[in-house]
PDB file of C-alpha atoms in Angstrom:
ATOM      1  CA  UNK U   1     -26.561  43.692 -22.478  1.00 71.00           C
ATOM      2  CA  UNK U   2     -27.965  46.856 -23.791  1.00 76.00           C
ATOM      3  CA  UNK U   3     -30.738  47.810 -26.111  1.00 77.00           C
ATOM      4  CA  UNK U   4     -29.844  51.299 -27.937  1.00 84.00           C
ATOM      5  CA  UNK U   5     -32.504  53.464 -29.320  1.00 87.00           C
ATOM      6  CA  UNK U   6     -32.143  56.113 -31.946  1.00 90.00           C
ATOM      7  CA  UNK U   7     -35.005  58.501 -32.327  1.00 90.00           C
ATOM      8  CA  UNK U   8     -36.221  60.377 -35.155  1.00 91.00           C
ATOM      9  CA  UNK U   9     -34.579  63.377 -34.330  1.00 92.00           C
ATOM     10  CA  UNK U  10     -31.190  61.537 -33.838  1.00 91.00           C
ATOM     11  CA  UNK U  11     -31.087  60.786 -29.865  1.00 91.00           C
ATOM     12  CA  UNK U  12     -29.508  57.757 -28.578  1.00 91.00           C
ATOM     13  CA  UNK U  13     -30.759  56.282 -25.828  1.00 89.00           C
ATOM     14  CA  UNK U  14     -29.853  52.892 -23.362  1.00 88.00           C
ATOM     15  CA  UNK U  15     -31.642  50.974 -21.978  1.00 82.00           C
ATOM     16  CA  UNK U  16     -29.861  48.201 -19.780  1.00 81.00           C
ATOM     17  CA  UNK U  17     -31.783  44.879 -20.053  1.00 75.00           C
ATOM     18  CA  UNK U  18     -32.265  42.119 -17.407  1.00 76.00           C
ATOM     19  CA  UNK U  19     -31.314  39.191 -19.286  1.00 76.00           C
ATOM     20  CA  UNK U  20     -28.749  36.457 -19.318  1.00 77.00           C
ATOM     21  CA  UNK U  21     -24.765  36.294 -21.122  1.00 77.00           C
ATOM     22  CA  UNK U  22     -26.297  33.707 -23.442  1.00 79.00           C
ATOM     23  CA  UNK U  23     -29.465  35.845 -24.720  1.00 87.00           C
ATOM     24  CA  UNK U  24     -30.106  36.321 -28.486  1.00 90.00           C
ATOM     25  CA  UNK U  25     -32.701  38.007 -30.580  1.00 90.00           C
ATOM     26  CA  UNK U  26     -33.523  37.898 -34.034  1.00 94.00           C
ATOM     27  CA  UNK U  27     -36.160  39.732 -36.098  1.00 93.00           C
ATOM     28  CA  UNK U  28     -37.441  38.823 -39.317  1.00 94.00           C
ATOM     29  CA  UNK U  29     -40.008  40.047 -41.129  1.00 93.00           C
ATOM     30  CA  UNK U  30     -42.922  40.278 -38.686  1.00 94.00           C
ATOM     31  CA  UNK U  31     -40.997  37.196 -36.983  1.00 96.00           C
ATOM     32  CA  UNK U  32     -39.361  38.704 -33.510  1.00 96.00           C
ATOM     33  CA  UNK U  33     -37.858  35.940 -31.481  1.00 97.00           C
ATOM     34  CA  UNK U  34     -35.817  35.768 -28.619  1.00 95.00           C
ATOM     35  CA  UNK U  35     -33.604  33.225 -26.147  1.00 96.00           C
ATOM     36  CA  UNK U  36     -32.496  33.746 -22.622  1.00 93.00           C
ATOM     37  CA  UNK U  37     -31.141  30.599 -21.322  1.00 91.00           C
ATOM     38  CA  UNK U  38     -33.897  28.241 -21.862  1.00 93.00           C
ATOM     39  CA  UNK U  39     -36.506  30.722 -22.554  1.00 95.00           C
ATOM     40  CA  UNK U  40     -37.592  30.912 -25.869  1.00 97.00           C
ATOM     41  CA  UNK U  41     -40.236  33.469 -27.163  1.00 96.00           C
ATOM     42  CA  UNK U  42     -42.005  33.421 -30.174  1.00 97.00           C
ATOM     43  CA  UNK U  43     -43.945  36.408 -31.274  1.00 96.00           C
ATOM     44  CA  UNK U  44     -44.301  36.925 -27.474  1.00 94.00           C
ATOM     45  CA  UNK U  45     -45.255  33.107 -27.015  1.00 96.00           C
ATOM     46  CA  UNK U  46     -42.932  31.930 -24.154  1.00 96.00           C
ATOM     47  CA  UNK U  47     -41.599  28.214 -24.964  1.00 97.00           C
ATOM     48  CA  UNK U  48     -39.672  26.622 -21.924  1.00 96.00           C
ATOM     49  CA  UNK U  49     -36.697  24.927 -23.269  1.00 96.00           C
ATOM     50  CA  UNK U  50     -35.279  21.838 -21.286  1.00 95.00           C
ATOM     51  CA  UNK U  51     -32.633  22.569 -19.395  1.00 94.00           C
ATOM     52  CA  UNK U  52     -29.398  22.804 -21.905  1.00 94.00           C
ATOM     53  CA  UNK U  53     -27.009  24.854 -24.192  1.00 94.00           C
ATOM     54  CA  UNK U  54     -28.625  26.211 -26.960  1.00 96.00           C
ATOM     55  CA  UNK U  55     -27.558  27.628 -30.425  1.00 95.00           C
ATOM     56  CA  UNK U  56     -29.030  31.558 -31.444  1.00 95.00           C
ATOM     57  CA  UNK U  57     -32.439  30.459 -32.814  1.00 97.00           C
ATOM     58  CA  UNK U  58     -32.809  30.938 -36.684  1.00 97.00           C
ATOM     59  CA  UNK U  59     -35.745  32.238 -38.082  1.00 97.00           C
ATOM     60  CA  UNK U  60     -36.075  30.693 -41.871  1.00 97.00           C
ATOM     61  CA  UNK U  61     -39.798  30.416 -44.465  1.00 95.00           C
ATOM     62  CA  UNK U  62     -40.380  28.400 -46.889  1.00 94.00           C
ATOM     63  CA  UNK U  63     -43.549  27.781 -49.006  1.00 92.00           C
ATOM     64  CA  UNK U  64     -44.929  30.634 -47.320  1.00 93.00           C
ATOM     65  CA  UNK U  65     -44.721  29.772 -43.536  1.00 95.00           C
ATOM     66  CA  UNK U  66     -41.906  30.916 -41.295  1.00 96.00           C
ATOM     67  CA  UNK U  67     -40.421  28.470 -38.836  1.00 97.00           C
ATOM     68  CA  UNK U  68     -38.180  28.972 -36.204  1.00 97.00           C
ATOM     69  CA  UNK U  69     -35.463  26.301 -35.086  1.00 97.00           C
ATOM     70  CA  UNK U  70     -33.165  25.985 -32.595  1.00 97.00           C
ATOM     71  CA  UNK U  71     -30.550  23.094 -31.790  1.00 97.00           C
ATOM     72  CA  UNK U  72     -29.182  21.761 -28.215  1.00 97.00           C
ATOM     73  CA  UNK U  73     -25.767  21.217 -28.290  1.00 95.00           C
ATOM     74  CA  UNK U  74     -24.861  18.756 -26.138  1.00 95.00           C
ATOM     75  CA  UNK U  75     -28.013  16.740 -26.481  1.00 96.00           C
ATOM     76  CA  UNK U  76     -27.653  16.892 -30.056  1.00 97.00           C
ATOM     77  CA  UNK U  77     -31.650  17.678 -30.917  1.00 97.00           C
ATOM     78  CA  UNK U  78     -32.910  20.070 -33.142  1.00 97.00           C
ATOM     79  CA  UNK U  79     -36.212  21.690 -32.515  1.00 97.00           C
ATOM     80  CA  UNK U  80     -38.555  23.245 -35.030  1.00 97.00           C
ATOM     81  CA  UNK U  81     -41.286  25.803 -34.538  1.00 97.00           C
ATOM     82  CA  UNK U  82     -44.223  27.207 -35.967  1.00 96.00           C
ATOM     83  CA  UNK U  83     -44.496  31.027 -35.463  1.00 96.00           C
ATOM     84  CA  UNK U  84     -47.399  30.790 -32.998  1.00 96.00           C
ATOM     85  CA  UNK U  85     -44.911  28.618 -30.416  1.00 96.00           C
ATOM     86  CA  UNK U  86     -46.139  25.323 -31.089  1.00 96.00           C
ATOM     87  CA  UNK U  87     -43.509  22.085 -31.834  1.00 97.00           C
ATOM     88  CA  UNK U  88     -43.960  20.672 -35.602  1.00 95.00           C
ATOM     89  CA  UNK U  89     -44.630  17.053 -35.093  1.00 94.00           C
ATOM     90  CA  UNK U  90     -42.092  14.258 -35.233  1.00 94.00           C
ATOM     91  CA  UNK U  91     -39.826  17.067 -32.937  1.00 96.00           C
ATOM     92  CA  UNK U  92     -36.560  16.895 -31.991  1.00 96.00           C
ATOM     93  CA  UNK U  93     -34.633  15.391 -34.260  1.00 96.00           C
ATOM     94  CA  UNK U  94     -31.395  14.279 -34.313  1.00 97.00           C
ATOM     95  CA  UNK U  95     -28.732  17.222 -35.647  1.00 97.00           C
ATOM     96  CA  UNK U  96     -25.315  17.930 -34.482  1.00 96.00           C
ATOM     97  CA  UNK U  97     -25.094  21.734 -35.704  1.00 96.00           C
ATOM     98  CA  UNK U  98     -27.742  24.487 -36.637  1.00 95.00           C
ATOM     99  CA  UNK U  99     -30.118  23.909 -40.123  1.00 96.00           C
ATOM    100  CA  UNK U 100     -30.858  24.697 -43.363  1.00 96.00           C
ATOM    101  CA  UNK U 101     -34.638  24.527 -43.982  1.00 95.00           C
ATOM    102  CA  UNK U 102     -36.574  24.384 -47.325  1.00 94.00           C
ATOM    103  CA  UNK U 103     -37.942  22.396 -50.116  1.00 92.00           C
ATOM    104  CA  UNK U 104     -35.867  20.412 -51.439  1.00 89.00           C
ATOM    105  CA  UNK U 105     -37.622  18.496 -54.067  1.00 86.00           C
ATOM    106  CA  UNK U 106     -40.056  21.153 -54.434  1.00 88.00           C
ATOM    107  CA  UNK U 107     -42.730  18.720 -53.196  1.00 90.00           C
ATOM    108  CA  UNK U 108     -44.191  21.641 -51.232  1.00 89.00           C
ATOM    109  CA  UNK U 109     -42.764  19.700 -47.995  1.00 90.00           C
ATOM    110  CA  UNK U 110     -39.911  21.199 -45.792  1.00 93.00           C
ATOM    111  CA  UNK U 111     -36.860  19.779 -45.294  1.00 94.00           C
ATOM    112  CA  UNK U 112     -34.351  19.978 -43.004  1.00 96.00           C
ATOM    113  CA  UNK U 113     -30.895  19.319 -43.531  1.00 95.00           C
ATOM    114  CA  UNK U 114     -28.161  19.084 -40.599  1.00 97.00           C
ATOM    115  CA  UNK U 115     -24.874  17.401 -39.611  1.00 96.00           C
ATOM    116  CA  UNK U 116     -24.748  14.247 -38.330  1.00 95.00           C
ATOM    117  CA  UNK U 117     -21.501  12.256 -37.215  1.00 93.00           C
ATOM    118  CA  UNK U 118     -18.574  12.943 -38.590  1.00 91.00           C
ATOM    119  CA  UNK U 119     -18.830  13.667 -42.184  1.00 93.00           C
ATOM    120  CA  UNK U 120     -22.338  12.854 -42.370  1.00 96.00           C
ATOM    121  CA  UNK U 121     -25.188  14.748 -42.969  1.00 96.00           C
ATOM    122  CA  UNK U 122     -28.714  14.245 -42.751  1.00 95.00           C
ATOM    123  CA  UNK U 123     -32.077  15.416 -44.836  1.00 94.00           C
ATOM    124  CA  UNK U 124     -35.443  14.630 -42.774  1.00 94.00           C
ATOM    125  CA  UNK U 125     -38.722  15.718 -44.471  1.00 90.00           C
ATOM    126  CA  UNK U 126     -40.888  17.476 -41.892  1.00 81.00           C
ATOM    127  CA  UNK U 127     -44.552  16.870 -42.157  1.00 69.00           C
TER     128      UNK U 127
END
């Protein structure tokens, strides 16, 4: 993996990077996070994942507050995170695919909707 660089002036420039086949960034808004393996970074906070196979993190706000979530495949557990690293009680959940966050109801709560089993899905209310 390579990180390109365009200048000003119009020069390209690599930069090879030291990170695993499975690493993903995103940016959003003042939101930069990245995953390598089970290294997850948040605004430069470094959350250690268990051990697993993760989906790209997605970077989502609602009511105001960006979150950051990120599901384990073969565990089947979705995570949630505030911006400043830390879990958001009542986390992992049970989710069989990546989110959609927001509110809902417009109760001012978030919600989180994911697959379940087959032809299910689920709506949690986080807290």
């Amino acid at each position: 993996k390579t990180k390109e660089t365009i200048s000003q002036d119009g020069k390209v420039s690599s930069q090879s990077l030291q990170v695993s086949e499975n690493y993903s960034f995103k940016i959003h808004g003042r939101t930069k996070v990245t995953l390598d393996d089970n290294l997850l970074r948040i605004n430069g906070q470094l959350v250690e994942l268990p051990l697993g196979v993760y989906s790209d993190p997605q970077i989502f706000t609602v009511n105001k507050k960006t979150y950051i979530s990120i599901t384990e495949i073969r565990e089947n557990k979705v995570y949630l995170y505030k911006t400043d690293g830390s879990l958001m009680p009542n986390f992992p959940i049970y989710g069989t695919s990546q989110i959609d966050l927001g509110d809902a109801n417009r109760n001012k709560k978030v919600n989180v909707l994911v697959k379940g089993q087959a032809k299910e899905i689920i709506l949690y209310q986080a807290n």
